[in-house]
Amino acid sequence: MRDVAIIVPPKPWTGITVKALRDEIARGGDEVFGLSYQVVYLWYSRVLLSVVEELNGLEYHRVLDENPVISFRVKTVDTLRDKLIRQDSTPLFRIHDIIGARVTANMTLQQQNELVRIIAANFPKCRISDLRYHPHTGYRAVHVICRLQRGIFVEIQVRTALQDGWANCFEAISDRYGREIRYGEFPVDEDASRVVNEMMELSRECGSLEEWLSFYSSGSKVLALSRVSDAVSRLRQAENYIQTPQLERFFEMIGKYIRALQLPDEQGGARGRNDNQIQPENRR
């Protein structure tokens, strides 16, 4: 473990002003006397850049063949408002994902576990939220929620390429049909309902494929991970179509995506979840 050097400067607000701002944001505004969300946003941005610098310095080569993709963001006032309305008693500085980073790589579940351990070991105060086996509205990932100095939190999402591709596509769908679907509210619109159903099935297929990878030797995993790359590519194409009226093209791409995920029968072996083939690794 390296010494953590995350910079958390003094907060440019008092408890009274940040509480007033929290209530004002929930009402639809973004500024109170003495404090605006722009000031809060810039302050959190400074903290986040320090977190990302820490993430960039980790020894990913211990787990992965190449460095992961690291992205990051501070919540906009609109997305923060949605969360404050849903969590109507949570103080602003207790929201765990005002700042967030994402670490993504084409990797197996075992590699994802190791990556989570490396990240968690470099943040003294953190807890792990594993959403892979109990997805939240289809969303699968592992979150490392870290408590920094001055009581500030950062959420670090660790995703496989497959988990990330699914999440990005579902995010595009929620932009079109309403963010409520991300929290389990089913749409009334027939097309939207069909889209969400397809995505839930895709989430299950993703989980089955990633579990399947756990049973294979390293040589077989190379082939399987190439299949994952192909599936993610098709999912990105589907994401483009959801932004247009061409829903049938979306369903066509989703169908190709599902077929790309399905495992060939000639592999043999026992069947796993969703009736997918599982072949134990040869350990001789």
mmCIF file of N, CA and C in Angstrom, residues 65-145:
data_model
loop_
_atom_site.group_PDB
_atom_site.id
_atom_site.type_symbol
_atom_site.label_atom_id
_atom_site.label_comp_id
_atom_site.label_asym_id
_atom_site.label_seq_id
_atom_site.Cartn_x
_atom_site.Cartn_y
_atom_site.Cartn_z
ATOM 1 N N ASP A 65 -3.194 -7.078 -18.122
ATOM 2 C CA ASP A 65 -2.148 -7.006 -19.146
ATOM 3 C C ASP A 65 -1.918 -5.575 -19.623
ATOM 4 N N GLU A 66 -2.926 -4.733 -19.481
ATOM 5 C CA GLU A 66 -2.788 -3.328 -19.863
ATOM 6 C C GLU A 66 -3.566 -2.476 -18.873
ATOM 7 N N ASN A 67 -3.224 -1.209 -18.807
ATOM 8 C CA ASN A 67 -3.873 -0.331 -17.846
ATOM 9 C C ASN A 67 -5.359 -0.161 -18.155
ATOM 10 N N PRO A 68 -6.182 -0.042 -17.136
ATOM 11 C CA PRO A 68 -7.616 0.172 -17.370
ATOM 12 C C PRO A 68 -7.883 1.592 -17.852
ATOM 13 N N VAL A 69 -9.098 1.803 -18.306
ATOM 14 C CA VAL A 69 -9.561 3.151 -18.652
ATOM 15 C C VAL A 69 -10.134 3.778 -17.386
ATOM 16 N N ILE A 70 -9.656 4.967 -17.064
ATOM 17 C CA ILE A 70 -10.129 5.672 -15.865
ATOM 18 C C ILE A 70 -10.857 6.933 -16.300
ATOM 19 N N SER A 71 -12.109 7.053 -15.886
ATOM 20 C CA SER A 71 -12.889 8.254 -16.173
ATOM 21 C C SER A 71 -13.426 8.799 -14.850
ATOM 22 N N PHE A 72 -13.923 10.035 -14.870
ATOM 23 C CA PHE A 72 -14.366 10.639 -13.611
ATOM 24 C C PHE A 72 -15.321 11.785 -13.901
ATOM 25 N N ARG A 73 -16.113 12.139 -12.893
ATOM 26 C CA ARG A 73 -17.054 13.249 -13.051
ATOM 27 C C ARG A 73 -17.519 13.753 -11.679
ATOM 28 N N VAL A 74 -17.963 15.007 -11.668
ATOM 29 C CA VAL A 74 -18.686 15.586 -10.530
ATOM 30 C C VAL A 74 -20.146 15.685 -10.945
ATOM 31 N N LYS A 75 -21.067 15.346 -10.057
ATOM 32 C CA LYS A 75 -22.485 15.404 -10.413
ATOM 33 C C LYS A 75 -22.895 16.816 -10.813
ATOM 34 N N THR A 76 -23.676 16.909 -11.866
ATOM 35 C CA THR A 76 -24.271 18.191 -12.217
ATOM 36 C C THR A 76 -25.369 18.511 -11.211
ATOM 37 N N VAL A 77 -25.793 19.741 -11.187
ATOM 38 C CA VAL A 77 -26.822 20.122 -10.221
ATOM 39 C C VAL A 77 -28.138 19.398 -10.513
ATOM 40 N N ASP A 78 -28.420 19.104 -11.783
ATOM 41 C CA ASP A 78 -29.675 18.421 -12.129
ATOM 42 C C ASP A 78 -29.688 16.979 -11.630
ATOM 43 N N THR A 79 -28.593 16.235 -11.855
ATOM 44 C CA THR A 79 -28.564 14.853 -11.375
ATOM 45 C C THR A 79 -28.493 14.805 -9.849
ATOM 46 N N LEU A 80 -27.821 15.783 -9.253
ATOM 47 C CA LEU A 80 -27.790 15.857 -7.787
ATOM 48 C C LEU A 80 -29.181 16.127 -7.241
ATOM 49 N N ARG A 81 -29.920 16.995 -7.913
ATOM 50 C CA ARG A 81 -31.278 17.311 -7.466
ATOM 51 C C ARG A 81 -32.152 16.060 -7.431
ATOM 52 N N ASP A 82 -32.048 15.231 -8.471
ATOM 53 C CA ASP A 82 -32.824 13.983 -8.499
ATOM 54 C C ASP A 82 -32.530 13.128 -7.276
ATOM 55 N N LYS A 83 -31.252 13.037 -6.922
ATOM 56 C CA LYS A 83 -30.866 12.197 -5.780
ATOM 57 C C LYS A 83 -31.335 12.810 -4.469
ATOM 58 N N LEU A 84 -31.224 14.126 -4.328
ATOM 59 C CA LEU A 84 -31.652 14.787 -3.090
ATOM 60 C C LEU A 84 -33.156 14.632 -2.875
ATOM 61 N N ILE A 85 -33.907 14.642 -3.957
ATOM 62 C CA ILE A 85 -35.357 14.461 -3.841
ATOM 63 C C ILE A 85 -35.669 13.032 -3.396
ATOM 64 N N ARG A 86 -34.925 12.053 -3.948
ATOM 65 C CA ARG A 86 -35.144 10.661 -3.545
ATOM 66 C C ARG A 86 -34.684 10.409 -2.113
ATOM 67 N N GLN A 87 -33.605 11.086 -1.701
ATOM 68 C CA GLN A 87 -33.060 10.917 -0.356
ATOM 69 C C GLN A 87 -33.298 12.211 0.418
ATOM 70 N N ASP A 88 -34.542 12.429 0.780
ATOM 71 C CA ASP A 88 -34.947 13.760 1.249
ATOM 72 C C ASP A 88 -34.410 14.155 2.619
ATOM 73 N N SER A 89 -33.718 13.255 3.320
ATOM 74 C CA SER A 89 -33.176 13.629 4.627
ATOM 75 C C SER A 89 -31.646 13.561 4.669
ATOM 76 N N THR A 90 -31.012 13.279 3.539
ATOM 77 C CA THR A 90 -29.558 13.117 3.507
ATOM 78 C C THR A 90 -28.867 14.469 3.311
ATOM 79 N N PRO A 91 -27.942 14.838 4.214
ATOM 80 C CA PRO A 91 -27.181 16.079 4.018
ATOM 81 C C PRO A 91 -26.359 16.019 2.735
ATOM 82 N N LEU A 92 -26.087 17.182 2.185
ATOM 83 C CA LEU A 92 -25.370 17.255 0.910
ATOM 84 C C LEU A 92 -24.027 16.537 0.976
ATOM 85 N N PHE A 93 -23.246 16.779 2.024
ATOM 86 C CA PHE A 93 -21.906 16.218 2.078
ATOM 87 C C PHE A 93 -21.905 14.724 2.416
ATOM 88 N N ARG A 94 -23.101 14.154 2.697
ATOM 89 C CA ARG A 94 -23.191 12.718 2.951
ATOM 90 C C ARG A 94 -23.559 11.932 1.688
ATOM 91 N N ILE A 95 -23.831 12.609 0.604
ATOM 92 C CA ILE A 95 -24.088 11.917 -0.655
ATOM 93 C C ILE A 95 -22.783 11.271 -1.117
ATOM 94 N N HIS A 96 -22.796 9.959 -1.327
ATOM 95 C CA HIS A 96 -21.564 9.217 -1.565
ATOM 96 C C HIS A 96 -20.980 9.397 -2.956
ATOM 97 N N ASP A 97 -21.793 9.856 -3.904
ATOM 98 C CA ASP A 97 -21.287 9.888 -5.282
ATOM 99 C C ASP A 97 -21.393 11.262 -5.930
ATOM 100 N N ILE A 98 -21.290 12.327 -5.130
ATOM 101 C CA ILE A 98 -21.174 13.650 -5.752
ATOM 102 C C ILE A 98 -19.943 13.648 -6.652
ATOM 103 N N ILE A 99 -18.858 13.056 -6.162
ATOM 104 C CA ILE A 99 -17.705 12.835 -7.031
ATOM 105 C C ILE A 99 -17.545 11.330 -7.227
ATOM 106 N N GLY A 100 -17.195 10.957 -8.446
ATOM 107 C CA GLY A 100 -17.038 9.542 -8.747
ATOM 108 C C GLY A 100 -15.986 9.321 -9.810
ATOM 109 N N ALA A 101 -15.323 8.180 -9.710
ATOM 110 C CA ALA A 101 -14.365 7.744 -10.724
ATOM 111 C C ALA A 101 -14.772 6.348 -11.178
ATOM 112 N N ARG A 102 -14.364 5.982 -12.381
ATOM 113 C CA ARG A 102 -14.716 4.671 -12.931
ATOM 114 C C ARG A 102 -13.455 4.031 -13.508
ATOM 115 N N VAL A 103 -13.235 2.790 -13.124
ATOM 116 C CA VAL A 103 -12.093 2.017 -13.598
ATOM 117 C C VAL A 103 -12.648 0.848 -14.406
ATOM 118 N N THR A 104 -12.357 0.823 -15.711
ATOM 119 C CA THR A 104 -12.949 -0.166 -16.621
ATOM 120 C C THR A 104 -11.854 -0.919 -17.364
ATOM 121 N N ALA A 105 -12.033 -2.252 -17.481
ATOM 122 C CA ALA A 105 -11.075 -3.063 -18.238
ATOM 123 C C ALA A 105 -11.776 -4.309 -18.763
ATOM 124 N N ASN A 106 -11.266 -4.850 -19.855
ATOM 125 C CA ASN A 106 -11.769 -6.116 -20.373
ATOM 126 C C ASN A 106 -11.136 -7.223 -19.532
ATOM 127 N N MET A 107 -11.854 -7.703 -18.533
ATOM 128 C CA MET A 107 -11.272 -8.603 -17.536
ATOM 129 C C MET A 107 -12.312 -9.604 -17.049
ATOM 130 N N THR A 108 -11.831 -10.642 -16.373
ATOM 131 C CA THR A 108 -12.709 -11.640 -15.777
ATOM 132 C C THR A 108 -13.174 -11.158 -14.405
ATOM 133 N N LEU A 109 -14.116 -11.896 -13.821
ATOM 134 C CA LEU A 109 -14.588 -11.555 -12.476
ATOM 135 C C LEU A 109 -13.466 -11.674 -11.451
ATOM 136 N N GLN A 110 -12.583 -12.678 -11.619
ATOM 137 C CA GLN A 110 -11.463 -12.827 -10.682
ATOM 138 C C GLN A 110 -10.529 -11.624 -10.758
ATOM 139 N N GLN A 111 -10.247 -11.172 -11.979
ATOM 140 C CA GLN A 111 -9.407 -9.981 -12.129
ATOM 141 C C GLN A 111 -10.097 -8.753 -11.543
ATOM 142 N N GLN A 112 -11.395 -8.682 -11.694
ATOM 143 C CA GLN A 112 -12.146 -7.571 -11.114
ATOM 144 C C GLN A 112 -12.019 -7.588 -9.588
ATOM 145 N N ASN A 113 -12.113 -8.776 -8.994
ATOM 146 C CA ASN A 113 -11.949 -8.894 -7.543
ATOM 147 C C ASN A 113 -10.582 -8.393 -7.106
ATOM 148 N N GLU A 114 -9.534 -8.803 -7.835
ATOM 149 C CA GLU A 114 -8.174 -8.375 -7.490
ATOM 150 C C GLU A 114 -8.007 -6.872 -7.645
ATOM 151 N N LEU A 115 -8.623 -6.323 -8.694
ATOM 152 C CA LEU A 115 -8.544 -4.886 -8.925
ATOM 153 C C LEU A 115 -9.209 -4.119 -7.786
ATOM 154 N N VAL A 116 -10.344 -4.619 -7.328
ATOM 155 C CA VAL A 116 -11.037 -3.996 -6.198
ATOM 156 C C VAL A 116 -10.149 -4.015 -4.952
ATOM 157 N N ARG A 117 -9.463 -5.139 -4.721
ATOM 158 C CA ARG A 117 -8.583 -5.244 -3.551
ATOM 159 C C ARG A 117 -7.442 -4.234 -3.621
ATOM 160 N N ILE A 118 -6.873 -4.074 -4.812
ATOM 161 C CA ILE A 118 -5.775 -3.113 -4.974
ATOM 162 C C ILE A 118 -6.265 -1.692 -4.678
ATOM 163 N N ILE A 119 -7.420 -1.345 -5.212
ATOM 164 C CA ILE A 119 -7.959 0.005 -4.996
ATOM 165 C C ILE A 119 -8.293 0.215 -3.529
ATOM 166 N N ALA A 120 -8.993 -0.757 -2.934
ATOM 167 C CA ALA A 120 -9.409 -0.611 -1.534
ATOM 168 C C ALA A 120 -8.205 -0.519 -0.602
ATOM 169 N N ALA A 121 -7.130 -1.229 -0.925
ATOM 170 C CA ALA A 121 -5.945 -1.214 -0.070
ATOM 171 C C ALA A 121 -5.273 0.149 -0.041
ATOM 172 N N ASN A 122 -5.546 0.971 -1.044
ATOM 173 C CA ASN A 122 -4.907 2.287 -1.117
ATOM 174 C C ASN A 122 -5.786 3.414 -0.583
ATOM 175 N N PHE A 123 -6.956 3.071 -0.062
ATOM 176 C CA PHE A 123 -7.825 4.058 0.567
ATOM 177 C C PHE A 123 -8.159 3.538 1.962
ATOM 178 N N PRO A 124 -7.633 4.178 3.010
ATOM 179 C CA PRO A 124 -7.729 3.627 4.369
ATOM 180 C C PRO A 124 -9.159 3.363 4.849
ATOM 181 N N LYS A 125 -10.106 4.195 4.468
ATOM 182 C CA LYS A 125 -11.475 4.042 4.946
ATOM 183 C C LYS A 125 -12.399 3.835 3.752
ATOM 184 N N CYS A 126 -12.831 2.603 3.549
ATOM 185 C CA CYS A 126 -13.715 2.329 2.416
ATOM 186 C C CYS A 126 -14.591 1.124 2.726
ATOM 187 N N ARG A 127 -15.659 0.998 1.966
ATOM 188 C CA ARG A 127 -16.493 -0.202 2.023
ATOM 189 C C ARG A 127 -16.793 -0.620 0.587
ATOM 190 N N ILE A 128 -17.064 -1.909 0.413
ATOM 191 C CA ILE A 128 -17.280 -2.477 -0.913
ATOM 192 C C ILE A 128 -18.764 -2.759 -1.100
ATOM 193 N N SER A 129 -19.309 -2.325 -2.228
ATOM 194 C CA SER A 129 -20.688 -2.638 -2.610
ATOM 195 C C SER A 129 -20.638 -3.460 -3.894
ATOM 196 N N ASP A 130 -20.914 -4.770 -3.772
ATOM 197 C CA ASP A 130 -20.839 -5.681 -4.913
ATOM 198 C C ASP A 130 -22.233 -5.870 -5.500
ATOM 199 N N LEU A 131 -22.438 -5.329 -6.703
ATOM 200 C CA LEU A 131 -23.742 -5.379 -7.365
ATOM 201 C C LEU A 131 -23.771 -6.404 -8.494
ATOM 202 N N ARG A 132 -22.848 -7.326 -8.525
ATOM 203 C CA ARG A 132 -22.788 -8.271 -9.643
ATOM 204 C C ARG A 132 -23.806 -9.400 -9.499
ATOM 205 N N TYR A 133 -24.014 -9.878 -8.286
ATOM 206 C CA TYR A 133 -24.893 -11.028 -8.094
ATOM 207 C C TYR A 133 -26.285 -10.620 -7.624
ATOM 208 N N HIS A 134 -26.417 -9.379 -7.220
ATOM 209 C CA HIS A 134 -27.725 -8.819 -6.883
ATOM 210 C C HIS A 134 -27.820 -7.455 -7.571
ATOM 211 N N PRO A 135 -28.008 -7.455 -8.903
ATOM 212 C CA PRO A 135 -27.968 -6.196 -9.669
ATOM 213 C C PRO A 135 -29.068 -5.225 -9.239
ATOM 214 N N HIS A 136 -28.759 -3.950 -9.427
ATOM 215 C CA HIS A 136 -29.740 -2.890 -9.175
ATOM 216 C C HIS A 136 -30.349 -2.498 -10.514
ATOM 217 N N THR A 137 -31.583 -2.922 -10.760
ATOM 218 C CA THR A 137 -32.266 -2.693 -12.035
ATOM 219 C C THR A 137 -31.376 -3.108 -13.217
ATOM 220 N N GLY A 138 -30.772 -4.278 -13.093
ATOM 221 C CA GLY A 138 -29.925 -4.807 -14.151
ATOM 222 C C GLY A 138 -28.476 -4.352 -14.096
ATOM 223 N N TYR A 139 -28.197 -3.295 -13.335
ATOM 224 C CA TYR A 139 -26.846 -2.726 -13.284
ATOM 225 C C TYR A 139 -25.933 -3.616 -12.460
ATOM 226 N N ARG A 140 -24.780 -3.965 -13.034
ATOM 227 C CA ARG A 140 -23.808 -4.832 -12.383
ATOM 228 C C ARG A 140 -22.443 -4.147 -12.371
ATOM 229 N N ALA A 141 -21.812 -4.119 -11.220
ATOM 230 C CA ALA A 141 -20.476 -3.532 -11.057
ATOM 231 C C ALA A 141 -20.059 -3.763 -9.611
ATOM 232 N N VAL A 142 -18.844 -3.352 -9.282
ATOM 233 C CA VAL A 142 -18.410 -3.303 -7.885
ATOM 234 C C VAL A 142 -18.047 -1.850 -7.581
ATOM 235 N N HIS A 143 -18.587 -1.325 -6.486
ATOM 236 C CA HIS A 143 -18.295 0.046 -6.076
ATOM 237 C C HIS A 143 -17.421 0.034 -4.827
ATOM 238 N N VAL A 144 -16.373 0.841 -4.857
ATOM 239 C CA VAL A 144 -15.546 1.074 -3.670
ATOM 240 C C VAL A 144 -15.881 2.478 -3.177
ATOM 241 N N ILE A 145 -16.548 2.563 -2.038
ATOM 242 C CA ILE A 145 -17.010 3.852 -1.510
ATOM 243 C C ILE A 145 -16.035 4.277 -0.415
#
